[in-house]
Tab-separated table of C-alpha atoms in Angstrom:
chain	number	residue	atom	x	y	z
D	12	MET	CA	133.152	70.411	58.284
D	13	PRO	CA	132.951	67.028	60.092
D	14	PHE	CA	129.765	66.334	62.049
D	15	PHE	CA	131.318	66.311	65.522
D	16	THR	CA	133.310	69.467	64.787
D	17	GLN	CA	130.069	71.221	63.866
D	18	LEU	CA	128.540	70.040	67.127
D	19	ALA	CA	131.455	71.287	69.210
D	20	HIS	CA	131.895	74.656	67.502
D	21	HIS	CA	128.405	75.779	66.572
D	22	PHE	CA	125.860	73.570	68.345
D	23	LEU	CA	127.305	73.167	71.840
D	24	PRO	CA	124.516	74.963	73.803
D	25	GLU	CA	121.887	72.718	72.214
D	26	VAL	CA	124.010	69.612	72.923
D	27	ILE	CA	124.391	70.649	76.564
D	28	LEU	CA	120.641	71.132	76.930
D	29	ALA	CA	119.789	67.828	75.215
D	30	ALA	CA	122.298	65.898	77.328
D	31	GLY	CA	121.074	67.702	80.450
D	32	VAL	CA	117.460	66.758	79.737
D	33	LEU	CA	118.346	63.069	79.331
D	34	ALA	CA	120.520	62.994	82.450
D	35	LEU	CA	117.977	64.802	84.625
D	36	LEU	CA	115.170	62.590	83.344
D	37	LEU	CA	117.119	59.502	84.398
D	38	LEU	CA	117.951	61.082	87.754
D	39	GLY	CA	114.340	61.996	88.439
D	40	ALA	CA	113.062	58.546	87.490
D	41	TRP	CA	115.785	56.710	89.434
D	42	ARG	CA	115.906	58.710	92.646
D	43	GLU	CA	112.904	59.495	94.836
D	44	ARG	CA	112.376	63.040	96.130
D	45	ALA	CA	114.839	64.483	93.632
D	46	ASN	CA	112.622	67.455	92.767
D	47	ALA	CA	114.766	70.154	94.377
D	48	LEU	CA	117.995	68.561	93.128
D	49	VAL	CA	116.694	68.375	89.546
D	50	SER	CA	115.676	72.054	89.690
D	51	GLU	CA	119.124	73.068	90.937
D	52	LEU	CA	120.860	70.968	88.280
D	53	ALA	CA	118.567	72.401	85.592
D	54	VAL	CA	119.768	75.878	86.568
D	55	GLY	CA	123.318	74.575	86.243
D	56	VAL	CA	122.614	73.141	82.777
D	57	LEU	CA	121.176	76.469	81.594
D	58	GLY	CA	124.167	78.304	83.059
D	59	LEU	CA	126.548	75.927	81.295
D	60	ALA	CA	124.779	76.461	77.965
D	61	LEU	CA	124.986	80.219	78.494
D	62	LEU	CA	128.689	79.925	79.239
D	63	ALA	CA	129.154	77.952	76.004
D	64	ILE	CA	127.668	80.860	74.043
D	65	VAL	CA	129.707	83.519	75.837
D	66	LEU	CA	132.957	81.588	75.349
D	67	SER	CA	132.225	80.425	71.791
D	68	SER	CA	134.531	81.221	68.881
D	69	HIS	CA	132.108	83.911	67.602
D	70	SER	CA	132.621	82.727	64.032
D	71	ASP	CA	129.500	82.629	61.873
D	72	ALA	CA	128.598	79.384	60.130
D	73	SER	CA	125.740	77.522	58.511
D	74	VAL	CA	125.688	73.922	59.739
D	75	PHE	CA	123.906	70.634	59.001
D	76	ASP	CA	123.503	71.308	55.287
D	77	GLY	CA	122.208	74.799	55.933
D	78	ALA	CA	119.457	73.785	58.367
D	79	PHE	CA	120.817	75.882	61.232
D	80	VAL	CA	122.831	79.066	61.335
D	81	ASP	CA	125.204	80.224	64.051
D	82	ASP	CA	125.640	83.990	63.820
D	83	ALA	CA	125.790	86.998	66.113
D	84	PHE	CA	122.020	87.487	65.980
D	85	SER	CA	121.279	83.911	67.067
D	86	ARG	CA	123.920	84.013	69.824
D	87	PHE	CA	122.512	87.294	71.164
D	88	VAL	CA	118.905	86.078	71.344
D	89	LYS	CA	119.946	82.650	72.649
D	90	ALA	CA	121.891	84.237	75.505
D	91	VAL	CA	118.916	86.353	76.535
D	92	THR	CA	116.578	83.355	76.197
D	93	LEU	CA	118.779	81.200	78.413
D	94	VAL	CA	118.949	83.907	81.073
D	95	ALA	CA	115.154	84.246	81.026
D	96	SER	CA	114.697	80.451	81.307
D	97	LEU	CA	117.166	80.298	84.167
D	98	VAL	CA	115.334	83.094	85.999
D	99	THR	CA	112.037	81.281	85.387
D	100	ILE	CA	113.255	78.181	87.225
D	101	LEU	CA	114.561	80.341	90.085
D	102	LEU	CA	111.180	82.070	90.296
D	103	SER	CA	109.381	78.738	90.238
D	104	SER	CA	110.957	76.968	93.213
D	105	ASP	CA	109.064	78.656	96.050
D	106	PHE	CA	105.786	78.938	94.113
D	107	MET	CA	105.774	75.279	93.025
D	108	ARG	CA	106.618	74.077	96.532
D	109	ARG	CA	103.791	76.056	98.101
D	110	ALA	CA	101.350	74.903	95.411
D	111	GLN	CA	102.532	71.281	95.851
D	112	LEU	CA	103.580	71.219	92.193
D	113	ASP	CA	107.306	70.691	92.799
D	114	LYS	CA	107.749	67.698	90.518
D	115	PHE	CA	111.000	66.883	88.738
D	116	GLU	CA	109.247	66.916	85.364
D	117	TYR	CA	108.702	70.689	85.544
D	118	PRO	CA	112.329	71.901	85.179
D	119	ILE	CA	112.904	69.214	82.542
D	120	LEU	CA	109.971	70.561	80.513
D	121	ILE	CA	111.427	74.064	80.842
D	122	LEU	CA	114.742	72.729	79.505
D	123	LEU	CA	112.983	70.958	76.615
D	124	ALA	CA	111.072	74.112	75.701
D	125	THR	CA	114.306	76.109	75.875
D	126	LEU	CA	116.026	73.573	73.616
D	127	GLY	CA	113.210	74.050	71.103
D	128	MET	CA	113.662	77.815	71.371
D	129	LEU	CA	117.384	77.601	70.611
D	130	LEU	CA	116.677	75.430	67.571
D	131	LEU	CA	114.007	77.882	66.459
D	132	ILE	CA	116.284	80.896	66.838
D	133	SER	CA	118.953	79.251	64.644
D	134	ALA	CA	116.546	77.745	62.088
D	135	ASP	CA	117.543	78.531	58.517
D	136	ASN	CA	115.051	76.436	56.589
D	137	LEU	CA	111.372	75.562	56.843
D	138	ILE	CA	111.827	72.088	58.345
D	139	ALA	CA	114.220	73.312	61.049
D	140	LEU	CA	111.752	76.104	61.794
D	141	TYR	CA	108.906	73.636	62.249
D	142	LEU	CA	110.930	71.188	64.357
D	143	GLY	CA	112.091	73.905	66.742
D	144	LEU	CA	108.633	75.426	66.971
D	145	GLU	CA	106.927	72.129	67.765
D	146	LEU	CA	109.525	71.043	70.327
D	147	MET	CA	109.028	74.371	72.093
D	148	SER	CA	105.242	74.308	71.775
D	149	LEU	CA	104.689	70.731	72.976
D	150	ALA	CA	106.584	71.428	76.193
D	151	LEU	CA	104.729	74.719	76.657
D	152	TYR	CA	101.330	73.022	76.257
D	153	VAL	CA	102.196	70.724	79.164
D	154	VAL	CA	103.598	73.355	81.540
D	155	ALA	CA	100.561	75.592	80.884
D	156	ALA	CA	98.378	72.838	82.375
D	157	PHE	CA	100.917	71.695	84.962
D	158	ALA	CA	98.495	72.420	87.826
D	159	ARG	CA	96.176	69.757	86.462
D	160	ASP	CA	93.832	69.834	89.483
D	161	ASP	CA	93.156	73.512	88.823
D	162	ALA	CA	90.304	74.018	86.352
D	163	ARG	CA	91.738	77.330	85.130
D	164	ALA	CA	95.136	75.753	84.393
D	165	SER	CA	93.534	72.821	82.564
D	166	GLU	CA	91.455	75.220	80.487
D	167	ALA	CA	94.557	77.300	79.743
D	168	GLY	CA	96.522	74.257	78.610
D	169	LEU	CA	93.665	72.939	76.452
D	170	LYS	CA	92.998	76.312	74.857
D	171	TYR	CA	96.671	76.863	74.145
D	172	PHE	CA	96.962	73.380	72.642
D	173	VAL	CA	93.909	73.674	70.369
D	174	LEU	CA	94.749	77.156	69.102
D	175	GLY	CA	98.442	76.246	68.884
D	176	ALA	CA	97.582	73.259	66.689
D	177	LEU	CA	95.545	75.560	64.458
D	178	SER	CA	98.454	77.964	64.091
D	179	SER	CA	100.832	75.077	63.350
D	180	GLY	CA	98.462	73.907	60.612
D	181	MET	CA	98.424	77.370	59.076
D	182	MET	CA	102.186	77.551	59.160
D	183	LEU	CA	102.571	74.107	57.636
D	184	TYR	CA	100.169	75.020	54.836
D	185	GLY	CA	102.151	78.172	54.181
D	186	SER	CA	105.396	76.200	54.177
D	187	THR	CA	104.052	73.737	51.603
D	188	LEU	CA	103.022	76.626	49.368
D	189	LEU	CA	106.478	78.166	49.671
D	190	TYR	CA	108.170	74.865	48.875
D	191	GLY	CA	105.792	74.171	46.007
D	192	PHE	CA	106.351	77.506	44.297
D	193	ALA	CA	109.991	78.172	45.253
D	194	GLY	CA	111.193	74.560	44.952
D	195	THR	CA	113.368	74.739	48.066
D	196	ILE	CA	113.011	74.810	51.845
D	197	SER	CA	116.068	76.911	52.673
D	198	PHE	CA	115.612	80.598	53.401
D	199	ASP	CA	118.472	81.530	51.070
D	200	GLY	CA	117.006	79.335	48.332
D	201	ILE	CA	113.580	80.942	48.685
D	202	ALA	CA	115.204	84.375	48.557
D	203	ALA	CA	116.971	83.444	45.297
D	204	ALA	CA	113.845	81.872	43.783
D	205	VAL	CA	111.576	84.870	44.407
D	206	SER	CA	114.105	87.629	43.811
D	207	GLY	CA	112.257	88.732	40.678
D	208	SER	CA	108.474	88.639	40.488
D	209	ALA	CA	106.938	86.457	43.188
D	210	PRO	CA	104.150	84.032	42.203
D	211	ILE	CA	100.846	84.552	44.004
D	212	GLY	CA	101.342	81.192	45.756
D	213	VAL	CA	104.493	82.510	47.425
D	214	VAL	CA	102.587	85.533	48.709
D	215	PHE	CA	99.891	83.258	50.161
D	216	GLY	CA	102.573	81.048	51.716
D	217	LEU	CA	104.254	84.093	53.248
D	218	VAL	CA	100.936	85.241	54.737
D	219	PHE	CA	100.163	81.834	56.286
D	220	VAL	CA	103.633	81.406	57.817
D	221	LEU	CA	103.621	84.928	59.250
D	222	ALA	CA	100.145	84.272	60.699
D	223	GLY	CA	101.451	81.156	62.458
D	224	LEU	CA	104.436	83.049	63.857
D	225	ALA	CA	102.205	85.944	64.932
D	226	PHE	CA	100.224	83.459	67.012
D	227	LYS	CA	103.384	82.401	68.852
D	228	MET	CA	104.256	86.055	69.440
D	229	SER	CA	100.663	86.703	70.589
D	230	ALA	CA	100.392	89.569	68.132
D	231	ALA	CA	96.834	90.724	67.390
D	232	PRO	CA	94.592	89.526	65.776
D	233	PHE	CA	96.133	86.128	66.681
D	234	HIS	CA	96.228	86.973	70.376
D	235	MET	CA	92.972	85.347	71.531
D	236	TRP	CA	94.699	82.666	73.641
D	237	THR	CA	96.902	85.079	75.554
D	238	PRO	CA	94.690	86.547	78.350
D	239	ASP	CA	93.153	83.207	79.332
D	240	VAL	CA	96.445	81.291	79.251
D	241	TYR	CA	98.293	84.016	81.161
D	242	GLU	CA	95.569	84.036	83.827
D	243	GLY	CA	95.124	80.269	84.105
D	244	ALA	CA	98.716	79.009	83.955
D	245	PRO	CA	100.873	78.963	87.109
D	246	THR	CA	102.470	82.413	87.500
D	247	PRO	CA	106.105	81.314	86.865
D	248	VAL	CA	104.911	79.580	83.679
D	249	THR	CA	103.242	82.805	82.594
D	250	ALA	CA	106.548	84.595	83.142
D	251	PHE	CA	108.197	81.968	80.923
D	252	PHE	CA	105.604	82.538	78.174
D	253	ALA	CA	106.080	86.291	78.403
D	254	SER	CA	109.867	86.211	78.181
D	255	SER	CA	111.691	83.248	76.616
D	256	ALA	CA	108.896	82.027	74.338
D	257	LYS	CA	108.280	85.464	72.896
D	258	MET	CA	111.976	86.043	72.239
D	259	ALA	CA	112.283	82.847	70.210
D	260	ALA	CA	109.156	83.657	68.192
D	261	VAL	CA	110.320	87.210	67.490
D	262	ALA	CA	113.802	86.025	66.492
D	263	ILE	CA	112.561	83.517	63.903
D	264	THR	CA	110.026	86.023	62.541
D	265	VAL	CA	112.802	88.565	61.986
D	266	ARG	CA	115.107	85.983	60.392
D	267	PHE	CA	112.330	84.524	58.220
D	268	ALA	CA	111.244	87.908	56.859
D	269	LEU	CA	114.730	89.325	56.269
D	270	SER	CA	116.538	86.179	55.099
D	271	ALA	CA	113.872	84.463	52.983
D	272	PHE	CA	112.201	87.544	51.487
D	273	PRO	CA	114.746	90.353	51.156
D	274	GLY	CA	113.335	91.121	47.711
D	275	MET	CA	109.701	91.207	48.887
D	276	THR	CA	109.978	93.829	51.614
D	277	GLY	CA	107.008	95.734	50.239
D	278	GLN	CA	104.738	92.676	50.499
D	279	TRP	CA	105.647	91.463	53.989
D	280	ARG	CA	105.942	94.986	55.346
D	281	GLN	CA	102.207	95.493	54.713
D	282	ILE	CA	101.435	92.431	56.874
D	283	VAL	CA	103.845	93.479	59.621
D	284	VAL	CA	102.515	97.058	59.693
D	285	PHE	CA	98.951	95.729	60.011
D	286	LEU	CA	99.959	93.401	62.873
D	287	ALA	CA	101.867	96.212	64.597
D	288	ILE	CA	98.972	98.686	64.420
D	289	VAL	CA	96.341	96.204	65.621
D	290	SER	CA	98.608	94.907	68.414
D	291	THR	CA	99.564	98.296	69.812
D	292	LEU	CA	95.973	99.564	69.724
D	293	LEU	CA	94.428	96.429	71.196
D	294	GLY	CA	97.150	96.074	73.822
D	295	SER	CA	96.573	99.683	74.887
D	296	PHE	CA	92.791	99.877	74.985
D	297	ALA	CA	91.807	96.326	76.008
D	298	ALA	CA	93.953	96.403	79.147
D	299	ILE	CA	92.227	99.480	80.580
D	300	GLY	CA	89.283	97.568	81.990
D	301	GLN	CA	91.250	94.629	83.415
D	302	THR	CA	91.136	93.985	87.167
D	303	ASN	CA	93.323	90.851	87.198
D	304	ILE	CA	96.994	91.793	87.010
D	305	LYS	CA	97.963	88.686	85.012
D	306	ARG	CA	95.341	89.479	82.363
D	307	LEU	CA	96.618	93.050	82.323
D	308	MET	CA	100.153	91.781	81.714
D	309	ALA	CA	98.782	89.635	78.876
D	310	TYR	CA	97.335	92.655	77.068
D	311	SER	CA	100.497	94.577	77.899
D	312	SER	CA	102.533	91.874	76.167
D	313	ILE	CA	100.337	92.148	73.056
D	314	GLY	CA	101.008	95.875	72.920
D	315	HIS	CA	104.738	95.407	73.348
D	316	MET	CA	104.825	92.869	70.510
D	317	GLY	CA	103.300	95.615	68.396
D	318	PHE	CA	106.324	97.797	69.175
D	319	VAL	CA	108.684	94.965	68.254
D	320	LEU	CA	106.892	94.673	64.908
D	321	ILE	CA	107.349	98.419	64.337
D	322	GLY	CA	111.093	97.759	64.425
D	323	LEU	CA	110.700	94.904	61.950
D	324	ALA	CA	108.567	97.036	59.624
D	325	ALA	CA	111.524	99.390	59.242
D	326	ALA	CA	113.307	96.457	57.521
D	327	ASN	CA	116.780	97.838	58.120
D	328	GLU	CA	119.773	97.252	60.381
D	329	ALA	CA	118.737	99.951	62.855
D	330	GLY	CA	115.304	98.341	63.188
D	331	VAL	CA	116.782	94.935	64.065
D	332	LYS	CA	119.149	96.585	66.529
D	333	GLY	CA	116.125	98.220	68.136
D	334	ILE	CA	114.356	94.862	68.317
D	335	ALA	CA	117.372	93.279	70.038
D	336	ILE	CA	117.438	96.061	72.653
D	337	TYR	CA	113.667	95.831	73.057
D	338	LEU	CA	113.805	92.079	73.720
D	339	VAL	CA	116.344	92.535	76.511
D	340	MET	CA	114.459	95.394	78.151
D	341	TYR	CA	111.079	93.742	77.810
D	342	SER	CA	112.387	90.505	79.324
D	343	ALA	CA	113.888	92.340	82.296
D	344	MET	CA	110.720	94.362	82.878
D	345	THR	CA	108.421	91.351	82.487
D	346	LEU	CA	110.412	88.995	84.709
D	347	GLY	CA	110.630	91.723	87.352
D	348	ALA	CA	106.889	92.377	87.154
D	349	PHE	CA	106.083	88.684	87.503
D	350	ALA	CA	108.492	88.439	90.432
D	351	ALA	CA	106.404	91.197	92.050
D	352	ILE	CA	103.201	89.278	91.247
D	353	LEU	CA	104.701	86.205	92.926
D	354	THR	CA	105.028	88.213	96.135
D	355	MET	CA	101.250	88.779	96.090
D	356	ARG	CA	100.271	86.187	98.665
D	357	VAL	CA	97.954	86.713	101.642
D	358	ASN	CA	97.559	84.106	104.384
D	359	GLY	CA	99.400	81.572	102.250
D	360	LYS	CA	97.116	81.985	99.220
D	361	PRO	CA	98.098	83.818	96.007
D	362	VAL	CA	96.037	86.878	95.058
D	363	GLU	CA	95.928	88.411	91.587
D	364	GLU	CA	93.548	91.374	91.674
D	365	ILE	CA	95.009	94.843	91.155
D	366	SER	CA	93.006	95.988	94.186
D	367	ASP	CA	95.093	93.605	96.316
D	368	LEU	CA	98.002	96.017	95.734
D	369	SER	CA	96.147	98.834	97.530
D	370	GLY	CA	98.398	100.754	99.882
D	371	LEU	CA	101.345	98.466	99.231
D	372	SER	CA	103.743	101.384	99.743
D	373	ARG	CA	102.764	101.421	103.429
D	374	THR	CA	102.965	97.673	104.021
D	375	ARG	CA	105.831	96.655	101.657
D	376	GLY	CA	107.598	99.847	100.660
D	377	SER	CA	110.475	98.251	98.771
D	378	THR	CA	108.210	95.989	96.676
D	379	ALA	CA	105.953	98.955	95.864
D	380	PHE	CA	108.964	101.013	94.746
D	381	PHE	CA	110.388	98.252	92.539
D	382	LEU	CA	107.016	97.509	90.932
D	383	ALA	CA	106.363	101.225	90.403
D	384	MET	CA	109.691	101.619	88.583
D	385	LEU	CA	108.885	98.621	86.380
D	386	MET	CA	105.436	100.053	85.576
D	387	PHE	CA	107.023	103.418	84.672
D	388	SER	CA	109.492	101.566	82.456
D	389	LEU	CA	106.760	99.520	80.749
D	390	ALA	CA	104.946	102.792	80.098
D	391	GLY	CA	108.067	104.139	78.394
D	392	ILE	CA	108.806	106.990	80.789
D	393	PRO	CA	112.405	108.348	80.556
D	394	PRO	CA	115.117	107.721	81.622
D	395	LEU	CA	114.065	104.118	82.349
D	396	GLY	CA	114.973	101.226	80.056
D	397	GLY	CA	111.495	100.931	78.539
D	398	PHE	CA	111.786	104.444	77.109
D	399	PHE	CA	115.004	103.608	75.240
D	400	ALA	CA	113.510	100.317	74.021
D	401	LYS	CA	110.627	102.184	72.393
D	402	TYR	CA	112.901	104.946	71.116
D	403	TYR	CA	115.174	102.494	69.295
D	404	VAL	CA	112.268	100.850	67.413
D	405	LEU	CA	110.376	104.046	66.622
D	406	LEU	CA	113.404	105.941	65.280
D	407	PRO	CA	114.165	103.431	62.456
D	408	ALA	CA	110.469	103.443	61.509
D	409	VAL	CA	110.595	107.232	61.143
D	410	GLN	CA	113.834	106.995	59.142
D	411	ALA	CA	112.132	104.450	56.861
D	412	GLY	CA	109.295	106.891	56.193
D	413	LEU	CA	106.690	105.005	58.248
D	414	TYR	CA	105.409	108.163	59.934
D	415	PRO	CA	101.786	107.063	60.516
D	416	LEU	CA	103.005	103.835	62.128
D	417	ALA	CA	105.353	105.731	64.446
D	418	VAL	CA	102.603	108.189	65.400
D	419	ILE	CA	100.193	105.341	66.196
D	420	GLY	CA	102.889	103.734	68.310
D	421	VAL	CA	103.458	106.923	70.325
D	422	LEU	CA	99.723	107.510	70.823
D	423	SER	CA	99.184	103.873	71.865
D	424	SER	CA	102.006	104.183	74.355
D	425	ALA	CA	100.339	107.285	75.830
D	426	VAL	CA	97.056	105.397	76.236
D	427	ALA	CA	98.813	102.370	77.754
D	428	ALA	CA	100.507	104.621	80.308
D	429	TYR	CA	97.081	105.023	81.951
D	430	TYR	CA	96.813	101.455	83.186
D	431	TYR	CA	100.462	101.249	84.230
D	432	LEU	CA	100.139	104.458	86.239
D	433	ARG	CA	96.843	103.227	87.717
D	434	ILE	CA	98.785	100.428	89.428
D	435	VAL	CA	101.205	102.986	90.875
D	436	LYS	CA	98.256	105.072	92.076
D	437	VAL	CA	96.661	102.008	93.745
D	438	MET	CA	99.908	101.187	95.560
D	439	TYR	CA	100.648	104.716	96.766
D	440	PHE	CA	97.310	106.466	97.239
D	441	ASP	CA	94.656	103.845	98.109
D	442	GLU	CA	93.865	102.564	101.569
D	443	PRO	CA	96.010	99.547	102.494
D	444	ALA	CA	94.680	96.060	101.744
D	445	PRO	CA	95.803	93.107	103.929
D	446	ALA	CA	99.614	92.935	103.956
D	447	PHE	CA	101.355	90.342	101.812
D	448	ASP	CA	103.133	87.370	103.363
D	449	PRO	CA	106.959	87.476	103.422
D	450	SER	CA	108.380	86.439	100.035
D	451	SER	CA	111.439	84.324	99.319
D	452	ARG	CA	114.826	85.991	99.021
D	453	THR	CA	115.240	84.648	95.494
D	454	VAL	CA	112.046	86.295	94.237
D	455	GLY	CA	112.900	89.532	96.039
D	456	GLY	CA	116.412	89.471	94.594
D	457	ILE	CA	115.167	88.975	91.030
D	458	LEU	CA	112.690	91.829	91.472
D	459	ALA	CA	115.456	94.121	92.744
D	460	ILE	CA	117.977	93.166	90.027
D	461	SER	CA	115.406	93.639	87.235
D	462	THR	CA	114.520	97.069	88.556
D	463	ILE	CA	118.139	98.129	88.923
D	464	PHE	CA	118.787	96.998	85.339
D	465	VAL	CA	116.001	99.093	83.815
D	466	LEU	CA	116.847	102.012	86.116
D	467	GLY	CA	120.548	102.017	85.327
D	468	PHE	CA	120.606	101.179	81.606
D	469	TRP	CA	121.080	104.810	80.556
D	470	VAL	CA	124.150	105.125	82.817
D	471	TYR	CA	126.164	102.437	81.011
D	472	PRO	CA	124.400	101.314	77.807
D	473	GLY	CA	127.575	100.603	75.810
D	474	PRO	CA	127.913	96.797	76.082
D	475	LEU	CA	124.263	96.083	75.277
D	476	MET	CA	124.227	98.596	72.417
D	477	ASP	CA	127.385	97.102	70.904
D	478	ALA	CA	126.074	93.533	71.188
D	479	ALA	CA	122.719	94.524	69.655
D	480	ALA	CA	124.480	96.327	66.794
D	481	ALA	CA	126.647	93.268	66.070
D	482	ALA	CA	123.574	91.027	66.160
D	483	ALA	CA	121.699	93.247	63.703
D	484	LYS	CA	124.679	93.502	61.354
D	485	SER	CA	124.849	89.729	60.943
D	486	LEU	CA	121.429	89.713	59.217
D	487	PHE	CA	122.404	92.236	56.512
């Protein structure tokens, strides 16, 4: 297929983002006080890229000599990633303006990170994987420390950079081992080369690459950066880390394991099961003592990545379908929760302690209700969306005979329910703390829409279930 035809048919969202970044960079450098305009145009660029996916031909293809793949799975995750990035910029406008951080570079960095995520989601060989991962990571390092006059943000950015460089080194070492022993960088080529007995070097390479990807997912025991970065980074950036970045990392982990090592399920399943158990347990128990709500959300995210890995451990089509549903639900719940955190502002200053939510039901009844529903959903209480997300990853694990893993997941979820319900108790039964300042309509709207989505999923689940099933089928 000619180069430009490949671009138009299977690479259009990435082209739109790349062209948008260049155009907005020129606009920001050329025109003074273009911060708000660049943010609005960045939303338009993300919307245009999303439209390109929705209206695409839906034909699967491997392009650029097999470096990138365009299939139903990649289109599904890309669409959700673009929506999450778009919501992140909408959440950021009011916060960045109040914090005097409304610079035109910020939405451009979000676009660059999103471009890296799309490349990562479609990566079909080791070099494409690394290029997408680094483009995403470099932009994320900068936005983590975007409030450079804030010591916590600078520490968060530095810590994320140093540990991110370490994880990249591990992944590169693993990639060189895989190339050295398999003789190819393509996932299909590796799968063909190790279809029989795998050399020990391939196993070591698999372990190192999965360790690097686990770091990006913030799965335990590679989670150590997560609480500090979540707490120190500006809140909209934390929402971006918790939604879009995790989706891209999960997508490439699923594709890497299933496409490059279909004949080594027994080997990589042991690693994934270990990561899932440690993540769910640590995410459940370590969050109990947290008093800062952003740190609590960090440990919550570690636990939820454990559930995603339970779906991957099943290593079947139903497990991937469960992962796809989980990513959508988790993104909606997380973005809604961070929208609620953005409303936590007293006398013009943001507050982050859970105790600041005391008596919120009496001062901001609607916000308390929305946040309570999101906490119930994160805890996995039926009939909210979070319950179905957990159900659709646990069921394939049971069907695959992974009973102990499923039991640990259920017990961890029961423990985690304690700290989610504690927030509800603080909002509804404690004496009121000082009332929050009025929040922007955009943040309030995102909070309401997220809550309605997780509340109403069980009423009309058909479209999402069908799309998730089609995405999972494309990997098998």
